[in-house]
Coordinates of C-alpha atoms and ligand atoms in Angstrom, one line a residue:
M22 CA 18.2 -7.0 -2.3
S23 CA 19.3 -3.3 -2.1
E24 CA 22.3 -1.4 -0.7
F25 CA 20.1 -1.2 2.9
F26 CA 20.0 -4.9 3.1
T27 CA 23.6 -6.8 2.5
Y28 CA 25.2 -9.6 3.8
E29 CA 28.6 -8.8 5.6
E30 CA 30.7 -12.0 6.1
G31 CA 27.6 -14.3 5.4
E32 CA 25.2 -12.5 7.7
L33 CA 22.2 -10.3 6.4
F34 CA 22.5 -6.9 7.6
A35 CA 19.8 -4.1 7.9
E36 CA 21.6 -1.6 7.3
K37 CA 24.2 -1.5 10.2
L38 CA 22.3 -4.1 12.0
A39 CA 22.8 -7.5 11.9
I40 CA 18.9 -9.0 11.5
A41 CA 19.7 -12.2 13.3
R42 CA 20.6 -9.7 16.5
I43 CA 17.2 -7.9 16.4
A44 CA 15.6 -11.8 16.3
R45 CA 17.3 -12.3 19.4
T46 CA 15.8 -9.2 21.0
V47 CA 12.0 -9.1 19.5
G48 CA 11.5 -12.7 18.7
T49 CA 10.2 -14.1 15.2
P50 CA 8.3 -13.4 12.9
F51 CA 8.5 -9.8 12.8
Y52 CA 8.4 -6.8 10.0
L53 CA 11.9 -4.6 9.5
Y54 CA 11.9 -1.4 7.9
S55 CA 14.8 0.4 7.0
A56 CA 14.7 4.1 7.5
A57 CA 17.0 5.0 5.0
A58 CA 15.6 2.6 2.2
L59 CA 12.4 4.6 2.9
G60 CA 14.2 7.9 2.9
A61 CA 15.9 6.8 -0.3
R62 CA 12.8 5.8 -2.1
Y63 CA 11.2 9.1 -1.3
R64 CA 13.8 11.2 -2.6
R65 CA 13.7 9.1 -5.8
F66 CA 10.4 10.0 -6.4
C67 CA 11.0 13.9 -5.9
E68 CA 14.2 14.0 -7.8
A69 CA 12.4 12.5 -10.9
F70 CA 9.7 15.3 -10.3
A71 CA 12.0 18.1 -9.2
A72 CA 10.4 20.6 -11.8
E73 CA 7.0 20.1 -11.0
R74 CA 7.0 20.2 -7.3
P75 CA 4.2 17.6 -6.9
L76 CA 2.7 16.7 -3.8
V77 CA 3.5 13.5 -3.0
A78 CA 0.9 12.2 -0.8
F79 CA 1.9 8.4 0.6
A80 CA -0.6 6.0 0.4
V81 CA -1.6 5.0 3.7
K82 CA -3.1 1.8 3.1
A83 CA 0.3 0.5 2.1
N84 CA 2.1 0.8 5.5
S85 CA 0.1 2.9 8.2
N86 CA 2.5 2.4 10.7
L87 CA 2.7 5.7 12.7
A88 CA 6.4 5.6 12.9
V89 CA 6.7 5.1 9.3
L90 CA 4.3 8.0 8.7
S91 CA 6.4 9.9 11.0
L92 CA 9.1 9.5 8.8
F93 CA 7.7 10.5 5.4
A94 CA 6.1 13.6 7.4
E95 CA 9.6 15.1 8.4
L96 CA 10.7 14.2 4.8
G97 CA 7.9 16.6 3.6
A98 CA 5.4 14.2 2.0
G99 CA 1.6 14.2 2.6
A100 CA -0.6 11.4 2.5
D101 CA -3.3 9.7 0.6
V102 CA -5.9 8.3 3.0
T103 CA -9.0 5.7 2.3
S104 CA -10.5 5.5 5.6
E105 CA -11.4 7.8 9.1
G106 CA -8.7 5.6 10.4
E107 CA -5.9 6.4 8.2
L108 CA -7.0 10.1 8.7
A109 CA -6.3 9.7 12.0
R110 CA -2.9 8.4 11.6
A111 CA -2.0 10.9 9.1
L112 CA -2.8 13.4 11.4
A113 CA -1.7 12.0 14.7
A114 CA 2.4 11.6 12.4
G115 CA 2.3 15.0 11.7
M116 CA 1.2 15.3 8.3
P117 CA -0.3 19.0 7.7
P118 CA -3.6 18.8 7.0
D119 CA -3.1 20.6 3.5
R120 CA -1.0 17.6 2.3
I121 CA -4.4 15.1 3.0
L122 CA -5.9 13.7 0.1
F123 CA -8.9 11.6 0.8
S124 CA -9.3 8.7 -1.9
G125 CA -12.1 6.0 -1.3
V126 CA -15.6 4.7 -3.1
G127 CA -17.6 4.4 0.3
K128 CA -16.7 7.2 2.3
T129 CA -19.6 8.1 5.0
K130 CA -21.0 10.9 6.1
R131 CA -19.1 10.7 9.3
E132 CA -15.7 10.2 7.3
L133 CA -16.6 13.1 5.0
A134 CA -17.6 15.2 8.1
A135 CA -13.9 14.0 9.5
A136 CA -12.0 15.3 6.3
L137 CA -14.0 18.9 6.7
D138 CA -13.2 18.8 10.1
A139 CA -9.7 18.5 9.7
G140 CA -9.6 20.9 6.8
I141 CA -7.9 18.4 4.5
L142 CA -6.3 19.4 0.8
Q143 CA -9.1 17.8 -1.1
I144 CA -11.6 15.5 -1.4
N145 CA -11.5 12.8 -3.9
V146 CA -15.2 12.3 -4.7
E147 CA -16.0 9.4 -6.8
S148 CA -20.2 8.8 -7.8
A149 CA -22.9 11.4 -7.8
P150 CA -24.4 10.5 -4.7
E151 CA -21.2 11.1 -2.9
L152 CA -20.8 14.5 -3.9
E153 CA -24.3 15.2 -3.2
A154 CA -23.7 13.9 0.2
L155 CA -20.6 16.0 0.5
S156 CA -22.2 18.8 -0.7
A157 CA -25.4 18.7 2.0
I158 CA -22.6 18.3 4.9
A159 CA -20.6 21.1 4.0
E160 CA -23.1 23.7 3.4
E161 CA -24.8 22.7 6.7
R162 CA -21.3 24.0 8.3
G163 CA -21.1 26.4 5.8
E164 CA -18.1 25.6 4.4
A165 CA -17.2 24.6 0.6
A166 CA -15.5 21.2 0.7
P167 CA -12.4 21.2 -2.0
V168 CA -13.2 18.2 -4.3
A169 CA -11.4 16.8 -7.2
L170 CA -13.7 13.9 -9.4
R171 CA -11.9 10.6 -9.3
V172 CA -12.4 9.4 -13.3
N173 CA -12.6 6.0 -14.3
P174 CA -10.8 6.2 -17.7
D175 CA -11.5 2.8 -18.9
I176 CA -8.3 1.6 -19.2
D177 CA -6.8 -1.9 -18.3
P178 CA -3.6 -1.3 -16.0
R179 CA -2.2 -5.1 -17.0
T180 CA -1.6 -6.1 -13.4
H181 CA -3.4 -8.8 -11.4
A182 CA -7.1 -9.1 -11.8
K183 CA -7.7 -8.1 -8.0
I184 CA -5.5 -5.0 -8.0
A185 CA -6.7 -3.4 -11.0
T186 CA -9.2 -0.2 -10.9
G187 CA -9.2 1.7 -13.9
G188 CA -11.7 -0.4 -16.4
R189 CA -15.1 0.6 -16.6
E190 CA -16.2 -2.9 -15.2
H191 CA -14.4 -1.7 -11.6
K192 CA -16.5 -0.1 -8.8
F193 CA -13.8 2.9 -9.0
G194 CA -14.5 6.4 -10.1
I195 CA -16.7 8.4 -12.2
P196 CA -17.0 7.0 -16.0
W197 CA -14.4 9.5 -17.8
R198 CA -17.7 10.2 -20.3
E199 CA -20.0 11.3 -17.1
A200 CA -16.9 13.4 -15.7
I201 CA -17.3 17.1 -17.5
S202 CA -21.4 17.0 -16.7
L203 CA -20.8 16.0 -13.1
Y204 CA -17.8 18.4 -12.5
R205 CA -20.3 20.9 -14.1
R206 CA -22.7 20.0 -11.3
A207 CA -20.3 20.2 -8.7
V208 CA -19.5 23.8 -9.6
E209 CA -23.0 24.4 -9.1
L210 CA -23.7 23.0 -5.9
P211 CA -23.2 24.4 -2.6
G212 CA -21.1 23.6 -0.1
I213 CA -18.6 22.2 -3.0
R214 CA -15.2 23.8 -4.4
P215 CA -14.0 22.0 -7.4
V216 CA -10.4 22.0 -7.6
G217 CA -9.3 19.0 -10.0
L218 CA -9.4 15.5 -11.5
A219 CA -8.0 12.4 -9.9
V220 CA -7.5 8.9 -11.5
H221 CA -5.7 5.7 -10.2
I222 CA -6.0 2.8 -12.6
G223 CA -4.4 0.1 -10.4
S224 CA -1.6 -0.9 -8.6
Q225 CA 1.6 -3.0 -9.2
V226 CA 1.6 -1.7 -12.7
V227 CA 5.1 -2.2 -14.6
E228 CA 4.2 -1.0 -18.0
I229 CA 4.1 2.3 -19.2
D230 CA 1.4 2.3 -21.5
P231 CA -1.5 2.1 -19.4
F232 CA -0.2 5.2 -17.6
R233 CA -0.1 6.9 -21.2
R234 CA -3.5 6.1 -22.4
A235 CA -5.1 7.1 -18.8
F236 CA -2.9 10.2 -18.6
E237 CA -4.3 11.0 -22.2
R238 CA -7.8 10.5 -21.3
M239 CA -7.3 12.9 -18.3
A240 CA -5.3 15.8 -20.5
E241 CA -8.3 15.4 -22.7
L242 CA -10.8 16.4 -19.9
V243 CA -8.7 19.1 -18.5
K244 CA -8.8 20.9 -21.8
A245 CA -12.4 20.2 -22.4
L246 CA -13.2 21.9 -18.6
R247 CA -11.0 24.9 -19.5
Q248 CA -12.6 25.3 -22.7
D249 CA -16.2 25.1 -20.7
R250 CA -14.0 28.0 -18.5
L251 CA -14.6 25.6 -15.3
P252 CA -11.9 26.0 -12.6
I253 CA -9.3 23.3 -12.7
E254 CA -6.2 23.7 -10.7
R255 CA -5.0 20.0 -9.9
V256 CA -4.4 16.5 -11.6
D257 CA -3.9 14.0 -9.0
L258 CA -2.4 11.2 -10.7
G259 CA -2.7 8.4 -8.1
G260 CA -0.2 5.6 -7.3
G261 CA 0.3 2.4 -8.8
I262 CA 3.8 2.5 -10.2
G263 CA 5.5 -1.3 -10.0
I264 CA 8.3 -2.7 -7.9
R265 CA 10.5 -5.6 -8.7
Y266 CA 9.2 -8.9 -6.6
K267 CA 11.1 -11.5 -8.9
D268 CA 11.9 -10.5 -12.2
E269 CA 9.5 -8.0 -13.4
R270 CA 11.2 -5.2 -15.2
P271 CA 9.3 -2.1 -13.4
L272 CA 8.6 0.9 -15.6
D273 CA 11.3 3.4 -15.3
L274 CA 10.9 6.8 -13.0
E275 CA 12.4 9.0 -15.1
A276 CA 10.5 7.5 -18.1
Y277 CA 7.4 8.1 -16.0
A278 CA 8.2 11.5 -14.9
A279 CA 8.9 12.6 -18.4
L280 CA 5.2 11.2 -19.8
V281 CA 3.6 13.2 -17.2
R282 CA 5.5 16.3 -18.6
E283 CA 4.6 15.4 -22.2
I284 CA 1.1 15.2 -21.7
F285 CA 0.6 18.0 -19.2
L286 CA 2.9 20.2 -21.1
R287 CA 0.7 22.8 -22.3
E288 CA -1.4 22.7 -19.1
R289 CA -0.6 24.9 -16.0
L290 CA -2.1 22.6 -13.2
D291 CA -0.8 21.3 -10.1
F292 CA 0.1 17.7 -9.6
A293 CA 0.0 15.2 -6.9
F294 CA 0.8 11.5 -6.9
E295 CA -0.3 8.8 -4.6
P296 CA 2.4 6.4 -4.3
G297 CA 2.5 3.4 -1.5
R298 CA 4.3 0.7 -2.7
F299 CA 6.9 2.5 -5.0
L300 CA 8.0 4.2 -1.5
C301 CA 7.9 1.5 1.3
G302 CA 7.8 -1.8 -0.6
P303 CA 11.5 -2.5 -1.1
A304 CA 12.2 -0.7 2.4
G305 CA 10.8 -3.8 4.5
L306 CA 11.7 -7.5 5.3
L307 CA 9.5 -10.0 6.8
V308 CA 11.7 -12.1 9.2
A309 CA 10.7 -16.0 10.1
R310 CA 12.2 -18.8 11.6
V311 CA 11.8 -22.7 10.1
V312 CA 10.2 -24.6 12.6
Y313 CA 10.4 -27.7 10.7
V314 CA 11.8 -29.0 7.6
K315 CA 9.3 -31.9 6.1
E316 CA 10.1 -34.9 3.7
S317 CA 6.6 -35.6 2.7
G318 CA 7.1 -38.3 0.2
E319 CA 8.9 -36.5 -2.9
R320 CA 8.4 -33.3 -1.4
R321 CA 10.1 -30.9 1.2
I322 CA 8.2 -28.6 2.7
I323 CA 9.6 -25.7 4.9
I324 CA 7.4 -24.7 7.6
L325 CA 7.7 -21.2 9.0
D326 CA 6.7 -19.4 12.3
A327 CA 5.2 -16.9 9.7
A328 CA 1.9 -17.8 8.1
M329 CA -0.9 -15.9 5.3
N330 CA -2.2 -14.1 8.4
D331 CA 1.7 -12.5 8.9
L332 CA 2.1 -11.9 4.7
M333 CA -1.1 -12.3 3.1
R334 CA -0.1 -11.6 -0.5
P335 CA 1.0 -15.1 -1.5
A336 CA -2.5 -16.4 -0.8
L337 CA -4.2 -14.0 -1.9
Y338 CA -2.6 -13.2 -5.4
G339 CA -0.2 -15.6 -5.7
A340 CA 2.4 -13.0 -5.5
W341 CA 6.3 -13.9 -5.4
H342 CA 8.1 -12.4 -2.4
E343 CA 11.9 -13.4 -2.6
M344 CA 13.2 -15.2 0.3
L345 CA 16.7 -14.8 1.5
P346 CA 18.7 -16.8 4.4
I347 CA 20.0 -14.7 7.2
R348 CA 22.9 -16.5 7.5
L349 CA 24.3 -17.8 4.0
S350 CA 25.3 -21.5 4.3
S351 CA 28.9 -22.5 3.6
L352 CA 27.5 -26.1 1.9
D353 CA 27.3 -25.2 -1.5
A354 CA 25.3 -28.1 -3.0
P355 CA 21.9 -26.8 -3.2
P356 CA 18.9 -28.7 -2.2
P357 CA 16.2 -29.8 -4.1
P358 CA 13.1 -27.2 -4.4
A359 CA 11.0 -26.8 -1.9
D360 CA 7.2 -25.7 -0.4
V361 CA 7.4 -22.7 1.7
V362 CA 4.3 -22.9 4.1
G363 CA 3.2 -21.6 7.6
P364 CA 1.4 -23.3 10.2
V365 CA -2.3 -22.0 9.5
C366 CA -4.8 -24.8 8.9
E367 CA -5.3 -23.9 5.0
T368 CA -3.4 -25.3 2.1
G369 CA -3.9 -21.7 0.7
D370 CA -0.8 -20.9 3.4
T371 CA 1.3 -21.2 0.9
F372 CA 4.4 -18.7 0.4
A373 CA 6.2 -20.7 -2.2
E374 CA 6.0 -23.8 -4.2
G375 CA 9.0 -26.1 -5.8
R376 CA 11.3 -22.9 -4.7
R377 CA 15.0 -23.5 -5.2
L378 CA 16.8 -21.7 -1.9
P379 CA 19.6 -22.2 0.0
P380 CA 20.1 -24.8 2.8
L381 CA 17.9 -24.1 5.4
A382 CA 17.3 -26.6 8.7
A383 CA 14.9 -26.3 11.6
G384 CA 16.0 -22.7 13.9
D385 CA 17.2 -21.1 10.5
L386 CA 16.4 -17.4 9.7
V387 CA 14.7 -16.2 6.7
A388 CA 13.6 -12.9 5.4
F389 CA 11.0 -12.0 2.6
T390 CA 11.7 -9.4 0.6
A391 CA 10.0 -6.4 -0.7
A392 CA 7.4 -6.9 2.2
G393 CA 7.2 -3.0 3.8
A394 CA 4.2 -2.4 1.3
Y395 CA 0.7 -4.1 2.0
G396 CA 2.6 -6.6 4.6
A397 CA 1.8 -6.0 8.1
V398 CA -1.3 -3.7 6.9
M399 CA -3.0 -6.8 5.6
S400 CA -2.2 -9.1 8.4
S401 CA -4.9 -10.6 10.6
T402 CA -5.3 -12.4 13.7
Y403 CA -6.7 -16.1 12.3
N404 CA -6.2 -18.9 13.9
S405 CA -5.6 -16.6 16.8
R406 CA -2.2 -15.9 16.2
L407 CA -1.1 -12.4 17.5
L408 CA -0.2 -9.7 15.2
V409 CA 3.4 -9.7 14.6
P410 CA 5.9 -6.5 15.8
E411 CA 7.4 -4.3 13.6
V412 CA 10.9 -2.6 13.8
L413 CA 12.4 0.3 12.4
V414 CA 16.1 0.2 11.8
S415 CA 18.3 3.5 11.1
G416 CA 21.6 3.1 11.0
E417 CA 22.8 1.4 13.8
R418 CA 19.7 1.6 16.0
F419 CA 16.4 0.1 15.6
A420 CA 13.2 0.1 17.8
V421 CA 10.4 -1.8 18.0
I422 CA 7.4 0.7 16.3
R423 CA 4.7 -2.0 17.0
A424 CA 4.8 -4.7 20.0
R425 CA 3.8 -7.9 19.3
R426 CA 0.5 -8.4 21.0
T427 CA -0.5 -10.8 24.2
Y428 CA -2.8 -13.5 24.2
E429 CA -4.3 -11.6 27.2
E430 CA -4.9 -8.6 24.5
L431 CA -6.2 -10.7 22.0
L432 CA -8.7 -12.4 24.3
R433 CA -10.0 -9.0 25.8
L434 CA -11.3 -7.9 22.8
D435 CA -14.2 -10.7 22.8
A436 CA -16.8 -10.0 25.4
V437 CA -19.1 -13.4 27.0
P438 CA -22.7 -11.8 27.7
S439 CA -23.9 -12.4 31.4
W440 CA -27.1 -14.6 29.7
L441 CA -24.9 -16.7 28.2
S442 CA -25.5 -19.7 30.0
E443 CA -29.2 -19.3 29.9
A444 CA -28.7 -18.8 26.4
A445 CA -27.0 -22.3 26.0
R446 CA -29.9 -24.2 27.7
Q447 CA -32.7 -22.6 25.6
A448 CA -30.0 -23.1 22.5
A449 CA -30.1 -27.1 23.9
T450 CA -33.5 -27.5 23.6
A451 CA -34.7 -25.6 20.7
S452 CA -36.1 -27.0 17.8
Ligands
LLP6 N1 -4.2 5.3 -4.7 C1 -5.6 5.0 -4.7 C2 -7.0 5.3 -4.5 C3 -5.4 3.6 -4.5 O1 -6.3 3.0 -4.5 C4 -4.2 3.0 -4.2 C5 -3.8 1.5 -4.0 C6 -3.1 3.5 -4.3 C7 -3.0 4.9 -4.5 C8 -1.5 3.2 -4.2 O2 -1.2 2.3 -4.9 P1 0.3 1.6 -4.9 O3 1.1 2.8 -5.5 O4 1.0 1.0 -3.6 O5 0.3 0.9 -6.1 N2 -2.9 -5.0 -1.6 C9 -2.5 -5.1 -2.9 C10 -2.2 -3.5 -3.5 C11 -3.6 -3.2 -3.4 C12 -3.5 -1.7 -3.6 C13 -5.0 -0.7 -3.6 N3 -4.5 0.8 -3.9 C14 -1.2 -5.9 -3.3 O6 -0.5 -6.0 -1.8 O7 -0.5 -6.0 -4.2

């Protein structure tokens, strides 16, 4: 909960709007983002680094809705993209190319060319073959690609195994011991203009120590490059700052900023960051409706109209999202703990097990909190369920920023070949 999502007379509001009212217009389930909350998160990040004035490149993968990206663009943010599609979104949202970074371990030649076409600030190269490929493409175009080498610092970020990226066992980055020699190679290669180093150790990191160890390693590399008189103007310190889902004590942003200052004190450098979750996670909710409450033996099961295809984090990472009733009940006797599930035909379609919740009955609305990051972007149409709408609230206004799809649209994505009947006949007799 935050100042942007509050109860007024027992009704949950997003800024100045009753969420139940939006649900009546839009139907459920839907994602809801607070523009004021997004702005406040961004401002908070910038204020922590007021002296450095870094490039704050929003990690588009966390929430790629064009309205959200446009809002960040208006606020002055840049973008960290990891695919041609995300690049297209960032540009369409009005992000200036000179505030765009391109990360990712498997950028194709086509994607590298798209980055050069757009004239973005920096391409974060993650391997020697990628560096060679980019060199060839840029040289042929008579250009010099601005490159940072993404370093793998071999640090355990102490987060969920599926979102840790900074260890030597992970696919990401260039082993830190090889970074200097590859940087030297980058200086020599045609079509490459080395501008710096990048690092990203993982996501939902809640301790400061892994950042300390990774950044110290980066600072050592910067020193070594400068001793070798190799040009370096920028360090990109990635994203990864954790937020509170349950009872985590997320690291203090001011302490994180102080750490960066302390470690890079002696180096004259520009800074870039790639925060995703920190900027948008707490600013979003997933609103759903209770379809049934089922008593199954000893167990109480609350079945929602949202499912794992809409919010995948609980199924994929065992993630915990707080659930709030949209209307507080006047009953004061708390019901027994319940499992909260979706309608998808998988046991994994479970949002919570044995969760203590306020009284809920069929028809009631609930909101999953901290769903603004890695929610809508990770949804799918599994079980032929439609992608759900996204709504942006600002004060007393709201707008649907992605409409609910229709079944016609869903079915139109497939095509049945004209020779299908013949193929079926042949298949029926094939041995
Ligand atoms: N930069 C790079 C290179 C990244 O790979 C990521 C996230 C970020 C920045 C942004 O990280 P953030 O500040 O949001 O932690 N789906 C997962 C999270 C995957 C994160 C992948 N990379 C989840 O729902 O927890």
